[in-house]
Amino acid sequence: MNECVLVVDDDREIVKAIGLLLEKEGYQVLKAYDGMEALELVAEHPVRLIIMDVMMPKLDGLSAVMKIRERKNLPIIVLSAKSEDTDKVLGLSMGADDYVSKPFNPQELAARVKSHLRRYTSLGDIHAQQQADVIRNGRLCYRMEERTLYADGEPVKLTATETKIVDLLMRNRGRIFPAEEIYQRVWEEDAFAPENTVMVHIRRIREKIELNPKEPEYLKVVWGIGYKIEKIENHC
């Protein structure tokens, strides 16, 4: 059966437009026009992903997200006309996985739906899988025993050296490593002007894992200090 996506918005034209877009992509679409109706449909149907508007009657979208999160771990994309960073942070902090501002690009929305569903179905329920050898960090998943990195559920093709760097940074998310220390740990020899060597490998890894390598979300440089993988909370 095709993946079931629930679209929730009090604007019926928007619901209709998104529904047509997703049906064209092969998804089964359920439609709701307020938060209460959304809760009922989630309880009654095998919904795999939700696109939820914020401002709605009866029960607003963020309150609905919180209630759904009490029982479900499926991906939720918040859709809102508000574009301020504070609104995005609020939505994500209340349990949403992603945030799309109106007016939205249809192709971008479809791509985000596909990405979240692929990650959800490939990796499964995070809370049901408590494997000690798996590190999950936002869109990234690193299987330590396999020494394999996944982005959005897809394996990332890394060289042996890139894998060693990823292993070091993923095991120590949030910690800043100077280029000298990365070189000593990965190449296992004393560092002599290692900045350029490490920088080249960092750039290559960024190109493989970041949605926009020029504005990295995960693999970041802390100028004058070193490199780190940002620790990102999993909302699913």
mmCIF file of C-alpha atoms in Angstrom:
data_model
loop_
_atom_site.group_PDB
_atom_site.id
_atom_site.type_symbol
_atom_site.label_atom_id
_atom_site.label_comp_id
_atom_site.label_asym_id
_atom_site.label_seq_id
_atom_site.Cartn_x
_atom_site.Cartn_y
_atom_site.Cartn_z
ATOM 1 C CA MET A 1 0.000 0.000 0.000
ATOM 2 C CA ASN A 2 1.219 3.528 -0.751
ATOM 3 C CA GLU A 3 2.505 5.638 2.141
ATOM 4 C CA CYS A 4 -0.296 7.570 3.848
ATOM 5 C CA VAL A 5 0.243 11.313 4.370
ATOM 6 C CA LEU A 6 -2.108 13.502 6.411
ATOM 7 C CA VAL A 7 -2.450 17.128 5.266
ATOM 8 C CA VAL A 8 -3.927 19.537 7.838
ATOM 9 C CA ASP A 9 -4.829 23.164 7.086
ATOM 10 C CA ASP A 10 -7.967 25.269 7.553
ATOM 11 C CA ASP A 11 -7.448 26.643 4.039
ATOM 12 C CA ARG A 12 -9.186 24.057 1.873
ATOM 13 C CA GLU A 13 -7.503 25.276 -1.303
ATOM 14 C CA ILE A 14 -4.073 24.656 0.210
ATOM 15 C CA VAL A 15 -5.112 21.192 1.361
ATOM 16 C CA LYS A 16 -6.437 20.456 -2.122
ATOM 17 C CA ALA A 17 -3.238 21.686 -3.797
ATOM 18 C CA ILE A 18 -0.932 19.705 -1.516
ATOM 19 C CA GLY A 19 -3.170 16.671 -1.859
ATOM 20 C CA LEU A 20 -2.943 16.765 -5.659
ATOM 21 C CA LEU A 21 0.834 17.222 -5.449
ATOM 22 C CA LEU A 22 1.312 14.225 -3.160
ATOM 23 C CA GLU A 23 -1.126 11.987 -5.031
ATOM 24 C CA LYS A 24 0.835 12.724 -8.201
ATOM 25 C CA GLU A 25 3.927 11.485 -6.331
ATOM 26 C CA GLY A 26 2.107 8.254 -5.507
ATOM 27 C CA TYR A 27 1.092 8.880 -1.885
ATOM 28 C CA GLN A 28 -2.268 8.166 -0.291
ATOM 29 C CA VAL A 29 -3.591 11.450 1.137
ATOM 30 C CA LEU A 30 -5.864 12.086 4.101
ATOM 31 C CA LYS A 31 -7.237 15.604 4.654
ATOM 32 C CA ALA A 32 -8.162 17.503 7.804
ATOM 33 C CA TYR A 33 -9.106 21.133 8.395
ATOM 34 C CA ASP A 34 -8.383 21.616 12.105
ATOM 35 C CA GLY A 35 -6.266 20.062 14.853
ATOM 36 C CA MET A 36 -9.075 18.020 16.410
ATOM 37 C CA GLU A 37 -9.937 16.385 13.100
ATOM 38 C CA ALA A 38 -6.244 15.615 12.613
ATOM 39 C CA LEU A 39 -6.045 13.797 15.961
ATOM 40 C CA GLU A 40 -9.041 11.666 15.028
ATOM 41 C CA LEU A 41 -7.568 10.657 11.659
ATOM 42 C CA VAL A 42 -4.179 9.807 13.188
ATOM 43 C CA ALA A 43 -5.929 7.528 15.678
ATOM 44 C CA GLU A 44 -7.993 5.790 12.990
ATOM 45 C CA HIS A 45 -5.574 5.435 10.058
ATOM 46 C CA PRO A 46 -1.969 4.221 9.452
ATOM 47 C CA VAL A 47 -0.597 7.720 8.850
ATOM 48 C CA ARG A 48 3.156 7.762 8.087
ATOM 49 C CA LEU A 49 3.745 11.529 7.842
ATOM 50 C CA ILE A 50 1.842 14.724 8.695
ATOM 51 C CA ILE A 51 1.944 18.166 7.093
ATOM 52 C CA MET A 52 0.454 20.468 9.728
ATOM 53 C CA ASP A 53 -0.535 24.148 9.506
ATOM 54 C CA VAL A 54 -0.019 26.260 12.639
ATOM 55 C CA MET A 55 -2.961 28.669 12.807
ATOM 56 C CA MET A 56 -6.219 26.674 12.811
ATOM 57 C CA PRO A 57 -9.573 26.690 14.643
ATOM 58 C CA LYS A 58 -10.620 24.331 17.465
ATOM 59 C CA LEU A 59 -7.034 23.150 18.070
ATOM 60 C CA ASP A 60 -3.976 24.919 16.656
ATOM 61 C CA GLY A 61 -1.272 22.988 14.842
ATOM 62 C CA LEU A 62 1.446 23.185 17.500
ATOM 63 C CA SER A 63 -0.924 21.933 20.208
ATOM 64 C CA ALA A 64 -1.934 19.090 17.888
ATOM 65 C CA VAL A 65 1.735 18.254 17.319
ATOM 66 C CA MET A 66 2.304 17.986 21.070
ATOM 67 C CA LYS A 67 -0.679 15.657 21.503
ATOM 68 C CA ILE A 68 0.387 13.467 18.577
ATOM 69 C CA ARG A 69 3.925 13.243 19.974
ATOM 70 C CA GLU A 70 2.547 11.706 23.165
ATOM 71 C CA ARG A 71 1.725 8.531 21.224
ATOM 72 C CA LYS A 72 3.315 8.688 17.764
ATOM 73 C CA ASN A 73 6.861 9.135 16.476
ATOM 74 C CA LEU A 74 6.045 9.663 12.812
ATOM 75 C CA PRO A 75 7.553 12.636 10.906
ATOM 76 C CA ILE A 76 5.712 15.965 11.165
ATOM 77 C CA ILE A 77 6.320 18.936 8.861
ATOM 78 C CA VAL A 78 4.933 22.231 10.173
ATOM 79 C CA LEU A 79 3.499 24.566 7.522
ATOM 80 C CA SER A 80 2.941 28.222 8.356
ATOM 81 C CA ALA A 81 2.777 31.694 6.829
ATOM 82 C CA LYS A 82 5.075 32.894 9.604
ATOM 83 C CA SER A 83 8.741 32.892 8.650
ATOM 84 C CA GLU A 84 10.459 34.303 11.740
ATOM 85 C CA ASP A 85 13.172 32.142 13.293
ATOM 86 C CA THR A 86 11.381 32.192 16.660
ATOM 87 C CA ASP A 87 8.328 30.520 15.104
ATOM 88 C CA LYS A 88 10.497 27.847 13.533
ATOM 89 C CA VAL A 89 12.264 27.160 16.810
ATOM 90 C CA LEU A 90 8.925 26.955 18.637
ATOM 91 C CA GLY A 91 7.549 24.454 16.140
ATOM 92 C CA LEU A 92 10.630 22.260 16.288
ATOM 93 C CA SER A 93 10.846 22.425 20.066
ATOM 94 C CA MET A 94 7.251 21.233 20.350
ATOM 95 C CA GLY A 95 7.994 18.084 18.368
ATOM 96 C CA ALA A 96 7.965 18.911 14.658
ATOM 97 C CA ASP A 97 10.707 17.445 12.440
ATOM 98 C CA ASP A 98 10.768 20.165 9.812
ATOM 99 C CA TYR A 99 9.337 23.617 9.034
ATOM 100 C CA VAL A 100 8.177 24.978 5.668
ATOM 101 C CA SER A 101 7.077 28.592 5.250
ATOM 102 C CA LYS A 102 4.213 29.718 3.035
ATOM 103 C CA PRO A 103 4.280 30.369 0.180
ATOM 104 C CA PHE A 104 6.187 27.159 -0.439
ATOM 105 C CA ASN A 105 7.819 25.623 -3.481
ATOM 106 C CA PRO A 106 5.815 22.472 -4.414
ATOM 107 C CA GLN A 107 8.919 20.567 -5.533
ATOM 108 C CA GLU A 108 10.724 21.424 -2.309
ATOM 109 C CA LEU A 109 7.791 20.275 -0.188
ATOM 110 C CA ALA A 110 7.545 17.005 -2.132
ATOM 111 C CA ALA A 111 11.300 16.464 -1.710
ATOM 112 C CA ARG A 112 11.081 17.031 2.044
ATOM 113 C CA VAL A 113 8.190 14.573 2.333
ATOM 114 C CA LYS A 114 10.166 11.962 0.420
ATOM 115 C CA SER A 115 13.284 12.552 2.520
ATOM 116 C CA HIS A 116 11.489 12.228 5.857
ATOM 117 C CA LEU A 117 9.546 9.144 4.803
ATOM 118 C CA ARG A 118 12.680 7.445 3.484
ATOM 119 C CA ARG A 119 14.520 8.108 6.721
ATOM 120 C CA TYR A 120 11.559 7.003 8.822
ATOM 121 C CA THR A 121 10.929 3.755 6.932
ATOM 122 C CA SER A 122 14.623 2.908 6.460
ATOM 123 C CA LEU A 123 15.714 3.482 10.031
ATOM 124 C CA GLY A 124 12.452 2.698 11.804
ATOM 125 C CA ASP A 125 11.146 4.023 15.087
ATOM 126 C CA ILE A 126 14.074 5.473 17.019
ATOM 127 C CA HIS A 127 12.518 4.695 20.373
ATOM 128 C CA ALA A 128 11.909 1.083 19.360
ATOM 129 C CA GLN A 129 15.533 0.619 18.314
ATOM 130 C CA GLN A 130 17.848 1.118 21.235
ATOM 131 C CA GLN A 131 20.949 -0.294 19.564
ATOM 132 C CA ALA A 132 24.050 0.665 21.502
ATOM 133 C CA ASP A 133 26.131 0.849 18.331
ATOM 134 C CA VAL A 134 23.984 3.464 16.564
ATOM 135 C CA ILE A 135 24.449 7.229 16.886
ATOM 136 C CA ARG A 136 21.541 9.295 15.579
ATOM 137 C CA ASN A 137 21.956 12.999 14.965
ATOM 138 C CA GLY A 138 19.195 14.774 13.048
ATOM 139 C CA ARG A 139 19.368 13.567 9.425
ATOM 140 C CA LEU A 140 22.486 11.524 10.154
ATOM 141 C CA CYS A 141 22.809 8.007 11.506
ATOM 142 C CA TYR A 142 26.194 6.409 12.191
ATOM 143 C CA ARG A 143 26.455 2.671 12.766
ATOM 144 C CA MET A 144 29.664 2.275 14.727
ATOM 145 C CA GLU A 145 30.072 -1.472 14.311
ATOM 146 C CA GLU A 146 29.651 -1.207 10.530
ATOM 147 C CA ARG A 147 31.502 2.140 10.442
ATOM 148 C CA THR A 148 28.823 3.321 8.029
ATOM 149 C CA LEU A 149 27.213 6.757 7.896
ATOM 150 C CA TYR A 150 23.666 7.290 6.634
ATOM 151 C CA ALA A 151 22.066 10.588 5.603
ATOM 152 C CA ASP A 152 18.263 10.564 5.246
ATOM 153 C CA GLY A 153 18.405 6.767 5.354
ATOM 154 C CA GLU A 154 20.850 6.476 2.453
ATOM 155 C CA PRO A 155 24.437 5.220 2.967
ATOM 156 C CA VAL A 156 27.112 7.870 2.406
ATOM 157 C CA LYS A 157 30.095 6.744 0.322
ATOM 158 C CA LEU A 158 33.158 7.716 2.347
ATOM 159 C CA THR A 159 36.829 6.967 1.861
ATOM 160 C CA ALA A 160 38.711 5.173 4.639
ATOM 161 C CA THR A 161 40.180 8.457 5.889
ATOM 162 C CA GLU A 162 36.828 10.263 5.733
ATOM 163 C CA THR A 163 35.276 7.398 7.705
ATOM 164 C CA LYS A 164 37.888 7.794 10.450
ATOM 165 C CA ILE A 165 37.141 11.516 10.689
ATOM 166 C CA VAL A 166 33.385 10.891 10.785
ATOM 167 C CA ASP A 167 33.863 8.188 13.433
ATOM 168 C CA LEU A 168 35.829 10.601 15.635
ATOM 169 C CA LEU A 169 33.408 13.517 15.275
ATOM 170 C CA MET A 170 30.164 11.502 15.507
ATOM 171 C CA ARG A 171 31.326 9.765 18.681
ATOM 172 C CA ASN A 172 32.059 13.202 20.156
ATOM 173 C CA ARG A 173 29.219 15.354 18.812
ATOM 174 C CA GLY A 174 29.491 18.965 19.888
ATOM 175 C CA ARG A 175 33.159 18.727 20.844
ATOM 176 C CA ILE A 176 35.589 20.925 18.899
ATOM 177 C CA PHE A 177 38.717 19.173 17.630
ATOM 178 C CA PRO A 178 41.748 21.207 16.498
ATOM 179 C CA ALA A 179 43.116 20.188 13.099
ATOM 180 C CA GLU A 180 46.294 18.939 14.814
ATOM 181 C CA GLU A 181 44.360 16.522 17.028
ATOM 182 C CA ILE A 182 42.230 15.249 14.133
ATOM 183 C CA TYR A 183 45.390 14.600 12.125
ATOM 184 C CA GLN A 184 47.129 12.777 14.979
ATOM 185 C CA ARG A 185 44.100 10.577 15.705
ATOM 186 C CA VAL A 186 43.199 9.786 12.088
ATOM 187 C CA TRP A 187 46.619 9.546 10.428
ATOM 188 C CA GLU A 188 48.217 8.240 13.640
ATOM 189 C CA GLU A 189 51.369 10.306 13.250
ATOM 190 C CA ASP A 190 52.669 13.635 14.479
ATOM 191 C CA ALA A 191 51.025 16.644 12.858
ATOM 192 C CA PHE A 192 53.128 19.000 10.781
ATOM 193 C CA ALA A 193 51.116 21.871 9.234
ATOM 194 C CA PRO A 194 47.994 19.646 9.016
ATOM 195 C CA GLU A 195 45.448 22.425 8.457
ATOM 196 C CA ASN A 196 45.173 22.118 4.672
ATOM 197 C CA THR A 197 45.085 18.306 4.705
ATOM 198 C CA VAL A 198 42.316 18.170 7.288
ATOM 199 C CA MET A 199 40.396 21.030 5.644
ATOM 200 C CA VAL A 200 40.287 19.214 2.280
ATOM 201 C CA HIS A 201 38.823 16.086 3.857
ATOM 202 C CA ILE A 202 36.309 18.102 5.875
ATOM 203 C CA ARG A 203 35.152 19.848 2.704
ATOM 204 C CA ARG A 204 34.673 16.518 0.913
ATOM 205 C CA ILE A 205 32.642 15.097 3.789
ATOM 206 C CA ARG A 206 30.475 18.239 3.829
ATOM 207 C CA GLU A 207 29.730 17.811 0.131
ATOM 208 C CA LYS A 208 28.459 14.305 0.846
ATOM 209 C CA ILE A 209 26.287 14.945 3.920
ATOM 210 C CA GLU A 210 25.095 18.548 3.837
ATOM 211 C CA LEU A 211 22.019 19.753 1.956
ATOM 212 C CA ASN A 212 23.907 23.004 1.370
ATOM 213 C CA PRO A 213 27.679 22.529 1.865
ATOM 214 C CA LYS A 214 28.229 26.302 1.784
ATOM 215 C CA GLU A 215 25.949 26.688 4.826
ATOM 216 C CA PRO A 216 26.608 23.455 6.743
ATOM 217 C CA GLU A 217 24.131 22.305 9.341
ATOM 218 C CA TYR A 218 26.262 19.498 10.763
ATOM 219 C CA LEU A 219 29.990 19.614 10.007
ATOM 220 C CA LYS A 220 31.107 23.055 11.147
ATOM 221 C CA VAL A 221 34.332 25.001 11.541
ATOM 222 C CA VAL A 222 34.906 27.049 14.668
ATOM 223 C CA TRP A 223 37.314 29.654 13.353
ATOM 224 C CA GLY A 224 40.672 29.661 15.062
ATOM 225 C CA ILE A 225 39.863 26.519 17.059
ATOM 226 C CA GLY A 226 38.879 23.531 14.936
ATOM 227 C CA TYR A 227 36.018 21.381 13.658
ATOM 228 C CA LYS A 228 32.966 19.701 15.141
ATOM 229 C CA ILE A 229 29.773 17.886 14.241
ATOM 230 C CA GLU A 230 26.886 19.887 15.662
ATOM 231 C CA LYS A 231 24.802 17.933 18.150
ATOM 232 C CA ILE A 232 21.239 18.072 16.818
ATOM 233 C CA GLU A 233 18.241 16.833 18.757
ATOM 234 C CA ASN A 234 16.133 14.099 17.195
ATOM 235 C CA HIS A 235 12.437 15.019 17.271
ATOM 236 C CA CYS A 236 11.021 11.793 15.901
#
